[in-house]
C-alpha cells in the first residue's frame, strides 16, 4: 500500500486541509513533519468548520492515529488550547489517537518575544513572519540549545537545558537593551505544562516503522509551500524549515523509502502572504476579485493574501525540486466568469528569458512575467464532481496547466466541501 506525502507547490495556502482530510479517510496514520503553529489548515466536514494549526488533519476522523513528528516545533500552550477547542467541537483527543515525538523542539514565550522584536526592528524590510516564535525555536534547535519534549520528564536535565538556553538569549537581550529572562520563571512555566504534554510523548520513529511493516497507509502532511522552503524558496522571505517532500522522512524519523507518492497541492491561481517577490501579483481589480472570491485571508493570522495569475514556471520548479508525482488543483471555481485568463510561461530578467526562478533575490525582484492568454468561461464550476460537469474552456485550462508544469492533475477540487472533488488518480492506489 502506498504512503503519500502532501505538500504545497506554491507559497502555502493552497487548500491542503481539505485534500489531506479527503485522503485521511483512506489512511491509517497522519503525520505532521515540519513547521509549527504558523501553519493553518481549515477543514469543512458536514458543515462544521475545524481550524487546525499544530494538530494533523486526521485528528478529526475516528480510528486514525495522528502524529506530530520531530521536524515540528511545538508551542505546548498553543497545542493545549487547540486540543481544548477541538474537544469543544466534539472531537475525541487522547494519547490513543495523538502522539508527539519525544525529540521535537519546544517553542517558548521567549521565542515569540524575540520574533516580534526582531521583525519590528526590520521596519519596511520585515520578512513577514507570523510572530509565533517559529524561527527563533528552529535557531535554538540548530544551535543545540533547544528544549525538547522529552526534557520535560527530567527536572535536572531541564534545569541544565534552560541554563544553556539563557546563556544565549540573555546575551541577545542585553544587546537589544531589553530586560533579561529569569530562569525560575521559565522553569515554573515548563513544569506546569509538562504533565499536560508528556502523556502524548512517544518514540515516533519506532511507531512509524511498525506501522510501515504492518502495511498501514501513512499520510504525511506538510505545511506552507515549496517556495517558502528555507533552502529552495524565495530566500530570505521564507519559513524556517524545509517544506519539500524529502523533509517528510527526516521530520518523522523514516528513511526516504517511506515515500511512495508526492501530491502537490496547487491553487488554480497564485497567492502569497507577507513580504517577498511575487512575479504574477495583480495589484488591481483582478487581484481584488481573486481575493474576494477565494476568501483569501490566512487561517492563522487573518492577514489578507496577495493574489495573482497562475505561475507555471514557479510550480514546474517546485515539482522538480520536490519530486511531485501529481497535483491536486484547487479553487478552479474562483476563476468562473473571468473572460480572459493569463498563465505565466516564462520570466524576462534584464532582457534575458528564463524558464526558472533564480536564487538571487535581486533577480527575483526584477522579474517581468511572460504570459500566455487562455479563454475563460462563464459557466459555474462550483461543486463539480465529474469532468462532464466542467465547461470545455475550464478543461482546456486544466490540460494546459498540466502541459506547462509537466505533471498530471490527480485531483481537482471545486469547493471547500470534501465531496466536491474530481478524482483522476487516487494517490493511495500506487
XYZ file of C-alpha atoms in Angstrom:
430
model
C 0.000 0.000 0.000
C 1.284 3.468 -0.921
C 2.376 6.117 1.576
C 1.567 9.640 0.437
C 3.242 12.996 1.139
C 1.100 16.103 0.701
C 2.876 19.430 0.236
C 2.076 22.873 -1.142
C 3.604 23.654 -4.526
C 3.387 27.450 -4.258
C 3.694 29.782 -1.241
C 1.298 27.894 1.002
C -2.455 28.405 1.489
C -3.205 26.151 -1.490
C -6.021 24.267 0.238
C -4.070 21.393 1.785
C -6.501 20.962 4.675
C -9.410 19.740 2.568
C -7.241 17.442 0.447
C -5.498 15.929 3.474
C -8.877 15.356 5.101
C -10.143 13.743 1.891
C -7.126 11.437 1.799
C -7.096 10.761 5.538
C -10.260 8.691 5.243
C -8.131 6.051 3.494
C -5.066 6.472 5.712
C -4.313 4.704 8.973
C -1.762 7.252 10.217
C -1.488 11.013 9.533
C 1.826 12.757 10.287
C 2.843 16.425 10.547
C 6.571 16.630 9.774
C 7.650 20.311 9.768
C 6.632 23.836 10.681
C 4.737 24.924 13.734
C 1.529 26.708 14.657
C 2.224 29.300 11.979
C 0.539 26.874 9.569
C -3.219 26.872 9.243
C -5.484 24.204 7.770
C -9.238 24.668 7.517
C -11.490 21.613 7.228
C -15.207 21.736 6.450
C -16.958 18.463 7.336
C -20.743 18.148 7.435
C -20.972 21.959 7.539
C -18.706 22.093 10.614
C -15.513 24.131 10.221
C -12.386 22.962 12.015
C -9.322 25.213 12.108
C -6.058 23.414 12.812
C -2.537 24.732 13.311
C -0.440 22.051 15.013
C -2.701 19.039 15.002
C -2.641 16.786 11.921
C -5.834 16.947 9.869
C -6.550 13.280 10.582
C -7.359 14.134 14.197
C -10.991 14.897 13.314
C -11.521 11.362 11.965
C -12.191 8.482 14.401
C -9.887 5.494 14.196
C -6.867 7.389 12.829
C -3.536 7.815 14.587
C -2.281 11.408 14.375
C 1.429 12.090 14.872
C 3.397 15.305 15.359
C 6.905 14.457 14.189
C 10.343 15.579 15.330
C 10.568 18.096 12.468
C 7.801 20.217 14.009
C 8.483 22.944 16.572
C 5.769 22.885 19.236
C 4.316 25.635 21.384
C 2.870 23.465 24.188
C 0.434 26.138 25.348
C -0.878 26.668 21.808
C -1.225 22.905 21.406
C -3.206 22.545 24.637
C -5.527 25.363 23.536
C -6.039 23.758 20.140
C -6.838 20.408 21.716
C -9.334 22.134 24.000
C -11.022 23.917 21.092
C -11.468 20.701 19.109
C -12.731 18.810 22.135
C -15.322 21.555 22.460
C -16.402 20.691 18.901
C -16.866 17.068 19.868
C -13.529 15.682 18.669
C -12.030 12.960 20.854
C -8.317 13.547 21.523
C -6.203 11.345 23.787
C -2.790 9.613 23.786
C -4.579 6.786 21.985
C -5.010 8.832 18.806
C -2.418 11.613 19.197
C 1.326 11.073 19.593
C 4.099 13.667 19.788
C 7.742 12.880 19.032
C 9.776 12.973 22.225
C 12.628 14.624 20.295
C 10.505 17.500 18.951
C 11.647 21.019 19.856
C 9.585 23.336 22.075
C 8.637 26.929 21.329
C 8.764 29.055 24.483
C 7.357 32.543 25.177
C 10.896 33.940 24.867
C 10.953 32.780 21.219
C 7.784 34.673 20.441
C 9.066 37.831 22.131
C 12.332 37.682 20.202
C 10.490 37.032 16.934
C 8.345 40.138 17.349
C 11.199 42.374 18.469
C 13.395 41.459 15.525
C 10.586 41.751 12.987
C 9.615 45.195 14.276
C 13.257 46.288 14.152
C 13.400 45.454 10.418
C 10.754 48.045 9.570
C 9.981 48.065 5.834
C 12.426 45.178 5.288
C 10.477 42.803 7.544
C 10.233 39.178 6.450
C 6.523 38.766 7.134
C 6.839 36.261 9.978
C 3.698 35.356 11.913
C 5.464 36.350 15.141
C 4.822 32.989 16.775
C 8.429 32.186 17.638
C 8.930 29.587 14.908
C 12.206 30.974 13.569
C 13.936 31.514 16.925
C 12.913 27.988 18.031
C 14.474 26.465 14.916
C 17.597 28.582 15.515
C 17.925 27.124 19.012
C 17.417 23.641 17.619
C 20.257 24.061 15.126
C 22.348 25.787 17.801
C 21.944 22.697 20.046
C 20.472 24.640 22.932
C 16.780 23.835 22.412
C 14.482 22.245 24.961
C 12.727 19.166 23.618
C 9.552 17.365 24.640
C 11.447 14.561 26.387
C 13.382 17.041 28.543
C 10.164 17.880 30.381
C 10.244 14.476 32.085
C 13.506 15.138 33.940
C 13.798 18.272 36.138
C 17.600 18.022 36.375
C 18.029 17.826 32.613
C 15.506 20.615 32.161
C 17.465 22.820 34.567
C 20.623 22.296 32.508
C 18.843 22.951 29.220
C 17.378 26.233 30.482
C 20.854 27.345 31.602
C 22.181 26.699 28.107
C 19.258 28.496 26.531
C 19.549 31.603 28.707
C 23.285 31.921 28.144
C 22.424 32.714 24.535
C 19.131 34.572 24.868
C 20.106 36.885 27.713
C 23.172 37.955 25.733
C 20.835 38.801 22.846
C 18.502 40.710 25.120
C 21.360 42.723 26.546
C 22.313 43.671 23.008
C 18.737 44.818 22.385
C 18.754 46.797 25.664
C 15.922 44.577 26.919
C 15.281 43.028 30.300
C 16.955 39.662 30.837
C 14.942 36.500 31.434
C 14.722 34.754 34.793
C 15.467 31.057 34.944
C 12.985 30.255 37.715
C 10.107 31.827 35.786
C 10.837 29.697 32.709
C 11.219 26.530 34.774
C 7.946 27.163 36.599
C 6.083 27.561 33.303
C 7.618 24.407 31.868
C 6.953 22.292 34.943
C 3.346 23.492 34.948
C 2.763 22.480 31.314
C 4.791 19.230 31.419
C 2.084 16.906 32.808
C -0.345 18.127 30.152
C 2.018 17.316 27.272
C 4.086 14.324 28.381
C 1.240 11.758 28.152
C 1.331 12.256 24.373
C 5.127 11.823 24.056
C 6.455 8.686 22.396
C 9.201 7.319 20.148
C 7.677 8.257 16.815
C 10.236 6.659 14.505
C 9.542 3.245 16.075
C 5.782 3.679 15.847
C 6.026 4.602 12.177
C 8.424 1.768 11.435
C 5.942 -0.652 12.977
C 3.070 0.893 11.007
C 5.051 0.531 7.786
C 5.866 -3.111 8.479
C 2.191 -3.838 9.178
C 1.283 -2.377 5.794
C -0.577 0.625 7.245
C -1.217 3.550 4.936
C 0.687 6.627 6.127
C -0.213 10.156 5.077
C 2.444 12.845 5.627
C 1.010 16.349 5.916
C 3.218 19.309 5.029
C 2.753 22.947 5.978
C 3.390 26.120 3.960
C 4.676 25.538 0.385
C 7.813 24.648 -1.568
C 8.544 28.287 -2.421
C 8.779 29.027 1.310
C 11.407 26.315 1.796
C 14.436 27.568 3.732
C 16.812 26.341 1.022
C 14.782 26.374 -2.181
C 12.288 29.206 -1.652
C 12.453 32.960 -2.197
C 15.113 33.398 0.478
C 15.180 35.298 2.825
C 11.405 35.666 2.523
C 10.856 32.063 3.553
C 9.858 29.972 6.547
C 12.439 28.486 8.927
C 12.052 24.842 7.949
C 12.349 22.682 4.853
C 8.937 22.325 3.232
C 9.907 19.968 0.381
C 8.724 16.355 0.281
C 12.086 14.948 1.413
C 11.530 16.549 4.816
C 8.694 14.080 5.434
C 11.313 11.382 6.013
C 13.723 13.468 8.099
C 10.938 15.144 10.077
C 9.409 11.846 11.158
C 12.429 9.577 11.589
C 11.915 7.481 8.489
C 14.126 6.692 5.517
C 13.291 8.013 2.056
C 11.836 4.620 1.090
C 8.771 5.521 3.151
C 7.644 7.907 0.366
C 5.676 6.329 -2.494
C 3.678 9.258 -3.901
C 4.077 13.041 -3.577
C 0.921 15.087 -4.096
C 1.485 18.797 -4.696
C -1.488 20.964 -3.724
C -1.731 23.707 -6.334
C -4.123 26.636 -6.498
C -5.601 27.489 -9.944
C -4.142 30.977 -9.462
C -1.372 32.194 -7.138
C -1.389 33.760 -3.675
C 1.185 34.812 -1.140
C 1.093 36.127 2.438
C 3.702 38.533 3.724
C 6.701 40.087 2.014
C 8.839 38.800 -0.827
C 8.912 38.509 -4.629
C 5.676 37.647 -6.441
C 6.125 37.844 -10.236
C 2.449 37.443 -11.218
C 0.898 39.574 -8.466
C -2.052 41.684 -9.607
C -2.447 44.905 -7.651
C -5.652 45.717 -9.491
C -9.269 44.630 -9.973
C -8.218 41.109 -10.965
C -6.231 40.709 -7.753
C -9.133 42.059 -5.712
C -11.593 39.755 -7.480
C -9.468 36.677 -6.839
C -9.037 37.649 -3.195
C -12.728 38.284 -2.582
C -13.991 35.188 -4.384
C -11.325 32.945 -2.912
C -11.739 34.396 0.598
C -8.013 34.875 0.685
C -7.302 35.516 4.329
C -4.839 33.480 6.423
C -6.337 30.770 8.672
C -3.879 31.545 11.477
C -3.174 35.268 11.112
C -6.224 36.571 9.266
C -3.856 38.516 7.029
C -5.037 39.390 3.525
C -3.260 37.354 0.862
C -1.679 38.873 -2.216
C -3.231 37.432 -5.387
C -2.141 36.950 -8.989
C -2.245 34.794 -12.097
C -1.120 31.167 -12.178
C 2.678 30.907 -12.398
C 3.567 27.734 -14.311
C 7.303 28.468 -14.058
C 7.127 28.529 -10.272
C 5.057 25.344 -9.986
C 7.189 23.482 -12.527
C 10.251 24.296 -10.428
C 8.513 23.144 -7.238
C 7.605 19.875 -8.940
C 11.209 19.222 -9.981
C 12.697 20.190 -6.594
C 10.252 18.145 -4.543
C 9.697 15.139 -6.781
C 5.965 15.798 -7.037
C 4.176 12.881 -8.687
C 0.878 14.626 -9.384
C -1.015 17.720 -8.279
C -4.341 18.459 -6.656
C -5.650 21.581 -8.386
C -7.817 23.659 -6.056
C -10.143 26.668 -6.291
C -10.834 26.360 -10.009
C -14.287 27.831 -9.326
C -12.733 31.166 -8.296
C -11.896 31.741 -11.975
C -15.548 31.372 -13.082
C -16.745 34.337 -15.133
C -13.325 35.855 -15.820
C -13.341 36.428 -19.566
C -9.588 36.228 -20.166
C -7.150 34.203 -18.103
C -3.388 34.594 -18.041
C -0.779 31.974 -17.204
C 2.878 32.826 -16.678
C 5.001 30.670 -19.018
C 8.386 32.353 -18.606
C 10.332 35.186 -16.991
C 12.244 38.069 -18.511
C 15.085 39.339 -16.343
C 17.236 42.216 -17.623
C 16.276 41.408 -21.210
C 17.027 37.686 -20.908
C 14.349 34.980 -20.879
C 14.421 32.427 -18.060
C 12.416 29.244 -17.563
C 13.156 29.018 -13.834
C 13.178 31.172 -10.701
C 16.764 32.295 -9.959
C 18.057 32.033 -6.393
C 19.238 35.662 -6.324
C 16.813 37.995 -4.576
C 17.932 40.788 -6.933
C 16.982 38.712 -9.972
C 13.697 37.657 -8.397
C 12.772 41.268 -7.753
C 13.419 42.236 -11.391
C 11.281 39.524 -12.989
C 8.869 40.521 -15.729
C 6.364 37.671 -16.288
C 5.713 36.381 -19.803
C 2.057 35.462 -20.168
C 0.013 33.126 -22.322
C -3.632 34.150 -22.666
C -6.341 31.497 -22.332
C -10.086 31.721 -22.836
C -12.180 31.931 -19.697
C -15.661 30.521 -19.080
C -18.982 31.904 -17.866
C -20.485 28.667 -16.563
C -20.119 27.688 -12.897
C -17.611 25.020 -11.900
C -18.527 25.255 -8.214
C -19.259 21.833 -6.768
C -18.449 19.908 -9.959
C -17.719 16.231 -9.263
C -17.051 14.861 -12.760
C -15.254 16.112 -15.865
C -18.552 16.318 -17.752
C -19.723 18.920 -15.237
C -16.943 21.273 -16.342
C -17.106 23.798 -19.212
C -14.847 22.947 -22.157
C -12.744 26.075 -21.562
C -12.143 25.037 -17.949
C -10.978 21.612 -19.106
C -8.630 23.261 -21.631
C -7.247 25.464 -18.838
C -6.519 22.433 -16.658
C -4.943 20.493 -19.537
C -2.702 23.431 -20.474
C -1.525 23.717 -16.864
C -0.619 20.018 -16.915
C 1.495 20.560 -20.041
C 3.293 23.577 -18.624
C 4.111 22.143 -15.195
C 4.950 18.688 -16.586
C 2.818 16.828 -14.050
C -0.684 15.361 -14.168
C -3.705 16.578 -12.238
C -4.576 13.732 -9.874
C -7.370 15.551 -8.036
C -9.460 18.600 -8.917
C -11.181 20.487 -6.098
C -14.198 22.674 -6.888
C -15.369 23.820 -3.427
C -14.331 23.644 0.245
C -16.561 20.572 0.730
C -14.599 17.326 0.608
C -17.139 15.594 -1.682
C -16.705 18.240 -4.361
C -13.562 16.631 -5.742
C -12.929 15.101 -9.154
C -10.645 12.096 -8.818
C -8.402 11.395 -11.787
C -5.948 9.242 -9.878
C -6.048 8.037 -6.263
C -2.557 8.642 -4.755
C -3.024 5.694 -2.390
C -3.611 3.364 -5.346
C 0.120 3.189 -6.081
